Amino acid sequence: MDQGIIASLLQHPLASALVIVDRDGRPLAANPAAREHGLPATLAAYAPMLEDLRLLAADGGIVACTLPGGPRGHFDGHLRAVHDGNGQLLAFTLSVPEPVPDDAGGRWALALDSAGHGLWDWDIPSDRVHRTPVLVDDGGTSADTAGALFARVHPDDLPATRQALDAHLAGQLPQYSAQFRFRQADGQYRWVLDRGRVVARTADGQPLRVVGTHTDIEQQKQLESLLQEQQLHLSEAQRIAAMGSWAFDPGSRRFWWSPELRALFALHPGIVPGERRWLKQLHPRSRGALRAAWRRLWRDGRAAVLELELGREGEATHHLRLWMQPLLDTDGQVHRLLGQVQNITEQHQTDALIRWRTELLNRVSALGRIGGCEIEVDTRHMQWTEECYRIHGLRKEPITLDQALSMYTQDSRDAFEAALARISGGGLPEQLDLCFYRQSGIRVWVQVLVELDRRDGLPPRFVVLFRDITREREANERIELLAHYDLLTGLPNRMLLREQTAEAIEEARDRGTSLAMLFIDLDGFKTINDSFGHATGDTLLKAAAARLHQNLRNNDLFGRFSGDEFIVVLRDLAEPEDAGHVARKLIASLAEPLRRGDTTLKVGASVGIAMLGDNQTDFETLLRAADAAMYAAKEAGRNTYQYYSQDALARIQRRLEIEHGLHGAVEREEFSLVYQPLLHAAPGQPPAIEALLRWHRPGIGYCSPAEFIPIAEKCGEIVRIGDWVLGEACRQAAAWDRAGLYFDRVAVNVSAVQLRDRGFAERVIEICHAHGWPPQRLELELTESALIRDTDVLRHCFDVLERHGVPLAVDDFGTGFSNLNYLNRFPVGRLKIDRSFVQGMLHDAGTAEVTQAIVHLGHALGMKVTAEGVETAQEEDMLRRQGCDEIQGYLYSRPLTPRDLAQFLRQQHPAPMRTDASGEAVLVR
């Protein structure tokens, strides 16, 4: 047992005598009351005779024990076993109540007054129990029923108590014995040892009377709990520290090992550790060291610590640290040996890992090309490492500090010398980035760490470490380049251009000179980029940038702003008109086509010009003004330039106002639809209806679709607006159909932005089903630009629409992209001739030939052809002769409200009637 646990037990003030003995019955310790009556000596003398009692106590319970001595000639005590948390036997305790004089009331008084003993007598037939109380008032009476007493037993202890009593009453056990918690008058539980024996039975063996004792064992239970808790804490601490305890008794020459130590040597519980068995597990040199330390300990009586190697077959070697501590008697002889063993395998592995990492660090320093040198402060004498010579590209030969510094740039030399002066004057270590050139002309950057080393017996010296950071510096320079220059064209980007322009503005103000900003946007670039891919677009951008750059002066600023937009800042202009001359040169430089393989590409440029003045005083205001002028150039026909004016700014503000108004316009119900009929050239055919979007802004008025739809496409609102148009058109068409109006289909214009939106086709089908309108009677009118790019998203969209029978038409045919491959790629069923051709065909034979060619092309591809914008009977007559299938225009009707269009359908195309079986007229749909 642990010495600390024994000492803790004996420090408790007990009225009873208490002796702790080991498993062989030898006394280990005793309290003052026990020593006063000589109990340790008595127990030692009678240890062999008490072996049977110890065996009974080891199986559980408290065993009565009588020893000679005391005021009445004997001691009446109780022997009890103490186990740890794992059930391992630790020791025995013998408690003897404090002796009292015989004249104090005899044996009954002694039994009642000593250590909480009481008597009870149970008359089974009457179920009456007569008992004396224990030390504390338990609130009972002198006569109780067995049931009342059992009701006060703790519920957790009741089953075992009843089982023990029933087994004795049935004759299965020679006596009844149980320990349980008994509820006192105050509601608290106290531990009680209850024992009894049947003293009378009937002729057939049925029990009549049971007599027994009950003993208050609360203090012993607390001591046992304390002992077990301390033993548990000790075991847990040893487990955490990977330690095990052991003891050696020289008298019996027997070892005691803790469970942790047994587990370390793979010994099963209960097996006595034999010397040969566990010594064989040690490495031979460890066995020799242990035997030598063992002999020294017995010779000198001093503690010893040594490390051992434990190796078992199939396992890695374990490293152990062994402590041996002798306990000496009064004669200086070793009467007991205590010790501990700790598994230090992990620590040993950690130490090995530290050594390995130290060696690895030395290798990394070499592989990392970190050189070093020492410079004496007074003499400036210098010593270099081999790596330092390699970094500087020099052969290994003596070199002075001045010779080495001569390789460095002037700025680096000055910085290094200044750092040495500061550090030698008491400054802290410093880190510098220095630059030098090798003899081959290669530029090298090094990171230098300088510190002063002062050691006893050595002169003060600078310790300098050199690390080659050339690649890092070049990478940083590359990052700096990426941050300020456009990768594609190599021109300054927006950030650098902003900085350069700010400096140019300050210079122009100081010198009183003129400055102009040109905002250049390539015309037609987006179409080429979408048609031929980004690689072709990148080539075109680089070629355009090169041509523009060739027509600028060296002191002009030129950069790429974004996408296909460039900015030029002209400095030192003699007259504002000179900016226009430069703009014409730049536009002309792009006039020559660019050839890429068999393809000829051509772009133009729209240029906006803003002059530095009262209202344009910085980069941002110049940029806004030039941007407004560029949009004015586009509206003026493209491929031209315009100076900034208030009108241009007003147009930009108008565009921003419309964009702002579009947000939430659907929720505010500001949109409406009007409908224009499309009549078949052949008589008797039902007309079609085209839905046209209108926007009336409350408090502002009507806004033309030609104005707000391009803005809606650019800001993305067209997707939400388009979904609303589809839903409203399908709802109205279904209402007309239910009213019996006779028409073919309803057509809705669809933007290219809508087609590129994932899930658009699925939403079209859902909208049709939601309003009960057949998808086959909803025609989607697309522009040619929407069909230029053959993407996976677009092909999926058309596959879904074709699968559900949604017809497609190409609106404004002939005004867009000239490559007609898309007519074969996509399921187009109708071509609509643009109104510009229709209005010019009566006056221009070439235009008439174009309309005729469109009709022939459509019919050749199995498509129908519709002409829009027909306003005169002459135009209608020519289109009918050319074979046009459908005609739309003011000749028949302007766009109408739903009510007016319903009236138009009733007047122009009444629904056919038929007679049913009863003779009533019914509508034919």
mmCIF file of C-alpha atoms in Angstrom, residues 573-795:
data_model
loop_
_atom_site.group_PDB
_atom_site.id
_atom_site.type_symbol
_atom_site.label_atom_id
_atom_site.label_comp_id
_atom_site.label_asym_id
_atom_site.label_seq_id
_atom_site.Cartn_x
_atom_site.Cartn_y
_atom_site.Cartn_z
ATOM 1 C CA LEU A 573 -1.990 70.739 -76.481
ATOM 2 C CA ALA A 574 -1.671 74.016 -78.348
ATOM 3 C CA GLU A 575 -5.411 74.213 -79.114
ATOM 4 C CA PRO A 576 -8.449 72.145 -78.017
ATOM 5 C CA GLU A 577 -9.051 71.326 -81.696
ATOM 6 C CA ASP A 578 -5.814 69.329 -81.715
ATOM 7 C CA ALA A 579 -7.585 66.639 -79.660
ATOM 8 C CA GLY A 580 -10.029 66.160 -82.548
ATOM 9 C CA HIS A 581 -7.137 65.807 -85.018
ATOM 10 C CA VAL A 582 -5.630 63.074 -82.861
ATOM 11 C CA ALA A 583 -9.010 61.336 -82.583
ATOM 12 C CA ARG A 584 -9.342 61.240 -86.406
ATOM 13 C CA LYS A 585 -5.833 59.730 -86.700
ATOM 14 C CA LEU A 586 -6.696 57.075 -84.137
ATOM 15 C CA ILE A 587 -9.961 56.157 -85.895
ATOM 16 C CA ALA A 588 -8.185 55.984 -89.253
ATOM 17 C CA SER A 589 -5.485 53.715 -87.815
ATOM 18 C CA LEU A 590 -8.147 51.068 -87.215
ATOM 19 C CA ALA A 591 -9.649 51.317 -90.724
ATOM 20 C CA GLU A 592 -7.343 48.708 -92.271
ATOM 21 C CA PRO A 593 -8.891 45.225 -91.809
ATOM 22 C CA LEU A 594 -7.129 42.578 -89.771
ATOM 23 C CA ARG A 595 -6.729 39.172 -91.393
ATOM 24 C CA ARG A 596 -6.770 36.011 -89.296
ATOM 25 C CA GLY A 597 -6.463 32.928 -91.482
ATOM 26 C CA ASP A 598 -9.208 33.039 -94.043
ATOM 27 C CA THR A 599 -11.222 35.510 -91.981
ATOM 28 C CA THR A 600 -11.114 39.275 -92.448
ATOM 29 C CA LEU A 601 -11.945 41.261 -89.321
ATOM 30 C CA LYS A 602 -12.680 44.935 -89.163
ATOM 31 C CA VAL A 603 -13.544 47.261 -86.290
ATOM 32 C CA GLY A 604 -14.050 50.960 -85.882
ATOM 33 C CA ALA A 605 -13.854 53.263 -82.905
ATOM 34 C CA SER A 606 -16.128 55.764 -81.202
ATOM 35 C CA VAL A 607 -14.116 58.434 -79.377
ATOM 36 C CA GLY A 608 -15.283 60.835 -76.674
ATOM 37 C CA ILE A 609 -13.144 63.901 -75.879
ATOM 38 C CA ALA A 610 -13.166 65.863 -72.601
ATOM 39 C CA MET A 611 -10.961 68.910 -71.950
ATOM 40 C CA LEU A 612 -9.479 69.805 -68.560
ATOM 41 C CA GLY A 613 -11.484 72.829 -67.464
ATOM 42 C CA ASP A 614 -13.690 74.365 -64.800
ATOM 43 C CA ASN A 615 -16.031 71.386 -64.478
ATOM 44 C CA GLN A 616 -13.524 68.644 -65.300
ATOM 45 C CA THR A 617 -10.816 69.026 -62.684
ATOM 46 C CA ASP A 618 -9.676 65.506 -61.859
ATOM 47 C CA PHE A 619 -9.501 61.981 -63.269
ATOM 48 C CA GLU A 620 -13.040 60.994 -62.300
ATOM 49 C CA THR A 621 -14.751 64.052 -63.714
ATOM 50 C CA LEU A 622 -12.686 63.854 -66.915
ATOM 51 C CA LEU A 623 -13.550 60.175 -67.228
ATOM 52 C CA ARG A 624 -17.298 60.775 -66.827
ATOM 53 C CA ALA A 625 -17.240 63.576 -69.360
ATOM 54 C CA ALA A 626 -15.212 61.579 -71.926
ATOM 55 C CA ASP A 627 -17.489 58.549 -71.399
ATOM 56 C CA ALA A 628 -20.577 60.707 -72.056
ATOM 57 C CA ALA A 629 -18.976 62.106 -75.217
ATOM 58 C CA MET A 630 -18.122 58.568 -76.392
ATOM 59 C CA TYR A 631 -21.804 57.539 -76.122
ATOM 60 C CA ALA A 632 -22.708 60.638 -78.087
ATOM 61 C CA ALA A 633 -20.267 59.496 -80.809
ATOM 62 C CA LYS A 634 -21.970 56.098 -80.932
ATOM 63 C CA GLU A 635 -25.378 57.711 -81.267
ATOM 64 C CA ALA A 636 -23.981 59.909 -84.014
ATOM 65 C CA GLY A 637 -23.323 56.869 -86.158
ATOM 66 C CA ARG A 638 -20.193 55.305 -84.656
ATOM 67 C CA ASN A 639 -16.662 55.416 -86.077
ATOM 68 C CA THR A 640 -16.453 59.111 -85.215
ATOM 69 C CA TYR A 641 -15.635 61.370 -82.296
ATOM 70 C CA GLN A 642 -17.528 63.887 -80.210
ATOM 71 C CA TYR A 643 -16.475 66.547 -77.705
ATOM 72 C CA TYR A 644 -18.134 66.505 -74.330
ATOM 73 C CA SER A 645 -21.266 68.602 -74.037
ATOM 74 C CA GLN A 646 -24.088 69.004 -71.572
ATOM 75 C CA ASP A 647 -26.373 67.170 -73.991
ATOM 76 C CA ALA A 648 -24.147 64.095 -73.821
ATOM 77 C CA LEU A 649 -24.208 64.230 -70.048
ATOM 78 C CA ALA A 650 -27.977 64.567 -70.104
ATOM 79 C CA ARG A 651 -28.272 61.440 -72.238
ATOM 80 C CA ILE A 652 -26.132 59.500 -69.768
ATOM 81 C CA GLN A 653 -28.203 60.762 -66.876
ATOM 82 C CA ARG A 654 -31.332 59.783 -68.786
ATOM 83 C CA ARG A 655 -29.929 56.286 -69.237
ATOM 84 C CA LEU A 656 -29.154 56.005 -65.505
ATOM 85 C CA GLU A 657 -32.615 57.313 -64.642
ATOM 86 C CA ILE A 658 -34.265 54.668 -66.810
ATOM 87 C CA GLU A 659 -32.092 51.936 -65.327
ATOM 88 C CA HIS A 660 -33.074 53.019 -61.838
ATOM 89 C CA GLY A 661 -36.757 53.128 -62.800
ATOM 90 C CA LEU A 662 -36.651 49.611 -64.251
ATOM 91 C CA HIS A 663 -35.800 48.156 -60.850
ATOM 92 C CA GLY A 664 -39.122 47.212 -59.279
ATOM 93 C CA ALA A 665 -41.235 48.314 -62.244
ATOM 94 C CA VAL A 666 -42.787 44.832 -62.530
ATOM 95 C CA GLU A 667 -43.838 44.865 -58.867
ATOM 96 C CA ARG A 668 -45.263 48.396 -59.273
ATOM 97 C CA GLU A 669 -47.344 47.139 -62.251
ATOM 98 C CA GLU A 670 -46.008 49.838 -64.581
ATOM 99 C CA PHE A 671 -45.840 47.552 -67.643
ATOM 100 C CA SER A 672 -48.647 46.665 -70.006
ATOM 101 C CA LEU A 673 -49.053 44.833 -73.307
ATOM 102 C CA VAL A 674 -50.599 45.915 -76.562
ATOM 103 C CA TYR A 675 -51.301 43.545 -79.409
ATOM 104 C CA GLN A 676 -50.921 43.861 -83.196
ATOM 105 C CA PRO A 677 -52.474 41.312 -85.579
ATOM 106 C CA LEU A 678 -50.550 39.467 -88.323
ATOM 107 C CA LEU A 679 -52.783 38.544 -91.257
ATOM 108 C CA HIS A 680 -52.251 35.625 -93.624
ATOM 109 C CA ALA A 681 -51.822 36.428 -97.274
ATOM 110 C CA ALA A 682 -54.183 33.567 -98.143
ATOM 111 C CA PRO A 683 -57.832 34.370 -97.370
ATOM 112 C CA GLY A 684 -59.757 32.450 -94.723
ATOM 113 C CA GLN A 685 -56.818 31.791 -92.416
ATOM 114 C CA PRO A 686 -56.985 32.913 -88.779
ATOM 115 C CA PRO A 687 -54.664 35.785 -87.893
ATOM 116 C CA ALA A 688 -51.777 35.691 -85.431
ATOM 117 C CA ILE A 689 -51.187 38.204 -82.636
ATOM 118 C CA GLU A 690 -47.897 39.819 -81.586
ATOM 119 C CA ALA A 691 -47.600 41.041 -77.976
ATOM 120 C CA LEU A 692 -45.729 44.351 -77.647
ATOM 121 C CA LEU A 693 -44.421 45.735 -74.345
ATOM 122 C CA ARG A 694 -45.290 49.247 -73.147
ATOM 123 C CA TRP A 695 -43.968 51.136 -70.076
ATOM 124 C CA HIS A 696 -45.904 54.018 -68.580
ATOM 125 C CA ARG A 697 -44.098 55.618 -65.642
ATOM 126 C CA PRO A 698 -46.444 57.322 -63.153
ATOM 127 C CA GLY A 699 -45.724 61.020 -62.972
ATOM 128 C CA ILE A 700 -43.224 60.805 -65.885
ATOM 129 C CA GLY A 701 -45.074 59.319 -68.809
ATOM 130 C CA TYR A 702 -44.526 56.894 -71.666
ATOM 131 C CA CYS A 703 -41.039 55.435 -72.298
ATOM 132 C CA SER A 704 -40.275 53.915 -75.709
ATOM 133 C CA PRO A 705 -39.257 50.212 -75.856
ATOM 134 C CA ALA A 706 -36.436 51.205 -78.225
ATOM 135 C CA GLU A 707 -35.042 53.275 -75.347
ATOM 136 C CA PHE A 708 -35.591 51.139 -72.261
ATOM 137 C CA ILE A 709 -35.201 47.571 -73.593
ATOM 138 C CA PRO A 710 -31.451 47.912 -74.449
ATOM 139 C CA ILE A 711 -30.917 49.368 -70.973
ATOM 140 C CA ALA A 712 -32.904 46.529 -69.400
ATOM 141 C CA GLU A 713 -30.750 44.034 -71.284
ATOM 142 C CA LYS A 714 -27.561 45.675 -70.080
ATOM 143 C CA CYS A 715 -28.581 45.829 -66.398
ATOM 144 C CA GLY A 716 -30.171 42.348 -66.383
ATOM 145 C CA GLU A 717 -33.765 43.410 -65.634
ATOM 146 C CA ILE A 718 -34.888 42.035 -69.008
ATOM 147 C CA VAL A 719 -35.056 38.502 -67.574
ATOM 148 C CA ARG A 720 -37.674 39.410 -64.949
ATOM 149 C CA ILE A 721 -39.527 41.672 -67.354
ATOM 150 C CA GLY A 722 -39.492 38.978 -70.056
ATOM 151 C CA ASP A 723 -40.978 36.387 -67.677
ATOM 152 C CA TRP A 724 -43.792 38.827 -66.870
ATOM 153 C CA VAL A 725 -44.460 39.449 -70.591
ATOM 154 C CA LEU A 726 -44.659 35.709 -71.301
ATOM 155 C CA GLY A 727 -47.047 35.162 -68.408
ATOM 156 C CA GLU A 728 -49.310 38.088 -69.293
ATOM 157 C CA ALA A 729 -49.410 37.161 -73.010
ATOM 158 C CA CYS A 730 -50.320 33.539 -72.249
ATOM 159 C CA ARG A 731 -52.971 34.628 -69.736
ATOM 160 C CA GLN A 732 -54.589 37.031 -72.217
ATOM 161 C CA ALA A 733 -54.418 34.544 -75.097
ATOM 162 C CA ALA A 734 -56.119 31.894 -72.966
ATOM 163 C CA ALA A 735 -58.841 34.406 -72.025
ATOM 164 C CA TRP A 736 -59.473 35.277 -75.686
ATOM 165 C CA ASP A 737 -59.590 31.598 -76.570
ATOM 166 C CA ARG A 738 -62.138 30.883 -73.832
ATOM 167 C CA ALA A 739 -64.208 33.814 -75.150
ATOM 168 C CA GLY A 740 -64.430 32.117 -78.544
ATOM 169 C CA LEU A 741 -62.170 34.472 -80.474
ATOM 170 C CA TYR A 742 -60.580 32.911 -83.538
ATOM 171 C CA PHE A 743 -56.789 33.344 -83.948
ATOM 172 C CA ASP A 744 -53.759 31.211 -84.742
ATOM 173 C CA ARG A 745 -51.020 31.970 -82.174
ATOM 174 C CA VAL A 746 -49.578 34.653 -79.936
ATOM 175 C CA ALA A 747 -45.992 35.857 -80.564
ATOM 176 C CA VAL A 748 -43.657 37.313 -77.919
ATOM 177 C CA ASN A 749 -40.283 38.982 -78.496
ATOM 178 C CA VAL A 750 -37.400 37.384 -76.575
ATOM 179 C CA SER A 751 -34.018 38.965 -75.830
ATOM 180 C CA ALA A 752 -30.661 37.239 -76.272
ATOM 181 C CA VAL A 753 -30.062 37.840 -72.566
ATOM 182 C CA GLN A 754 -33.135 35.753 -71.748
ATOM 183 C CA LEU A 755 -31.946 32.880 -73.944
ATOM 184 C CA ARG A 756 -28.579 32.807 -72.163
ATOM 185 C CA ASP A 757 -30.290 32.594 -68.755
ATOM 186 C CA ARG A 758 -30.177 28.999 -67.483
ATOM 187 C CA GLY A 759 -33.629 27.518 -67.041
ATOM 188 C CA PHE A 760 -35.335 29.939 -69.446
ATOM 189 C CA ALA A 761 -36.849 27.208 -71.665
ATOM 190 C CA GLU A 762 -38.176 25.315 -68.649
ATOM 191 C CA ARG A 763 -39.799 28.506 -67.339
ATOM 192 C CA VAL A 764 -41.489 29.104 -70.717
ATOM 193 C CA ILE A 765 -43.152 25.667 -70.544
ATOM 194 C CA GLU A 766 -44.145 26.202 -66.889
ATOM 195 C CA ILE A 767 -45.717 29.582 -67.732
ATOM 196 C CA CYS A 768 -47.758 28.033 -70.573
ATOM 197 C CA HIS A 769 -49.039 25.246 -68.343
ATOM 198 C CA ALA A 770 -49.762 27.663 -65.484
ATOM 199 C CA HIS A 771 -52.140 29.691 -67.712
ATOM 200 C CA GLY A 772 -53.521 26.757 -69.692
ATOM 201 C CA TRP A 773 -52.043 27.893 -73.004
ATOM 202 C CA PRO A 774 -50.597 25.264 -75.403
ATOM 203 C CA PRO A 775 -46.835 25.777 -75.950
ATOM 204 C CA GLN A 776 -47.438 25.002 -79.638
ATOM 205 C CA ARG A 777 -49.426 28.265 -79.956
ATOM 206 C CA LEU A 778 -46.747 30.479 -78.319
ATOM 207 C CA GLU A 779 -44.226 31.773 -80.865
ATOM 208 C CA LEU A 780 -40.933 33.272 -79.631
ATOM 209 C CA GLU A 781 -39.462 35.998 -81.870
ATOM 210 C CA LEU A 782 -35.655 36.170 -81.661
ATOM 211 C CA THR A 783 -33.133 38.604 -83.080
ATOM 212 C CA GLU A 784 -30.292 37.384 -85.289
ATOM 213 C CA SER A 785 -27.717 38.450 -82.680
ATOM 214 C CA ALA A 786 -29.275 35.994 -80.213
ATOM 215 C CA LEU A 787 -28.461 33.099 -82.559
ATOM 216 C CA ILE A 788 -24.849 33.949 -83.396
ATOM 217 C CA ARG A 789 -23.141 32.023 -80.559
ATOM 218 C CA ASP A 790 -23.761 28.289 -80.515
ATOM 219 C CA THR A 791 -23.298 27.573 -76.794
ATOM 220 C CA ASP A 792 -24.315 24.572 -74.710
ATOM 221 C CA VAL A 793 -26.814 26.714 -72.808
ATOM 222 C CA LEU A 794 -28.418 27.979 -76.021
ATOM 223 C CA ARG A 795 -28.566 24.506 -77.592
#
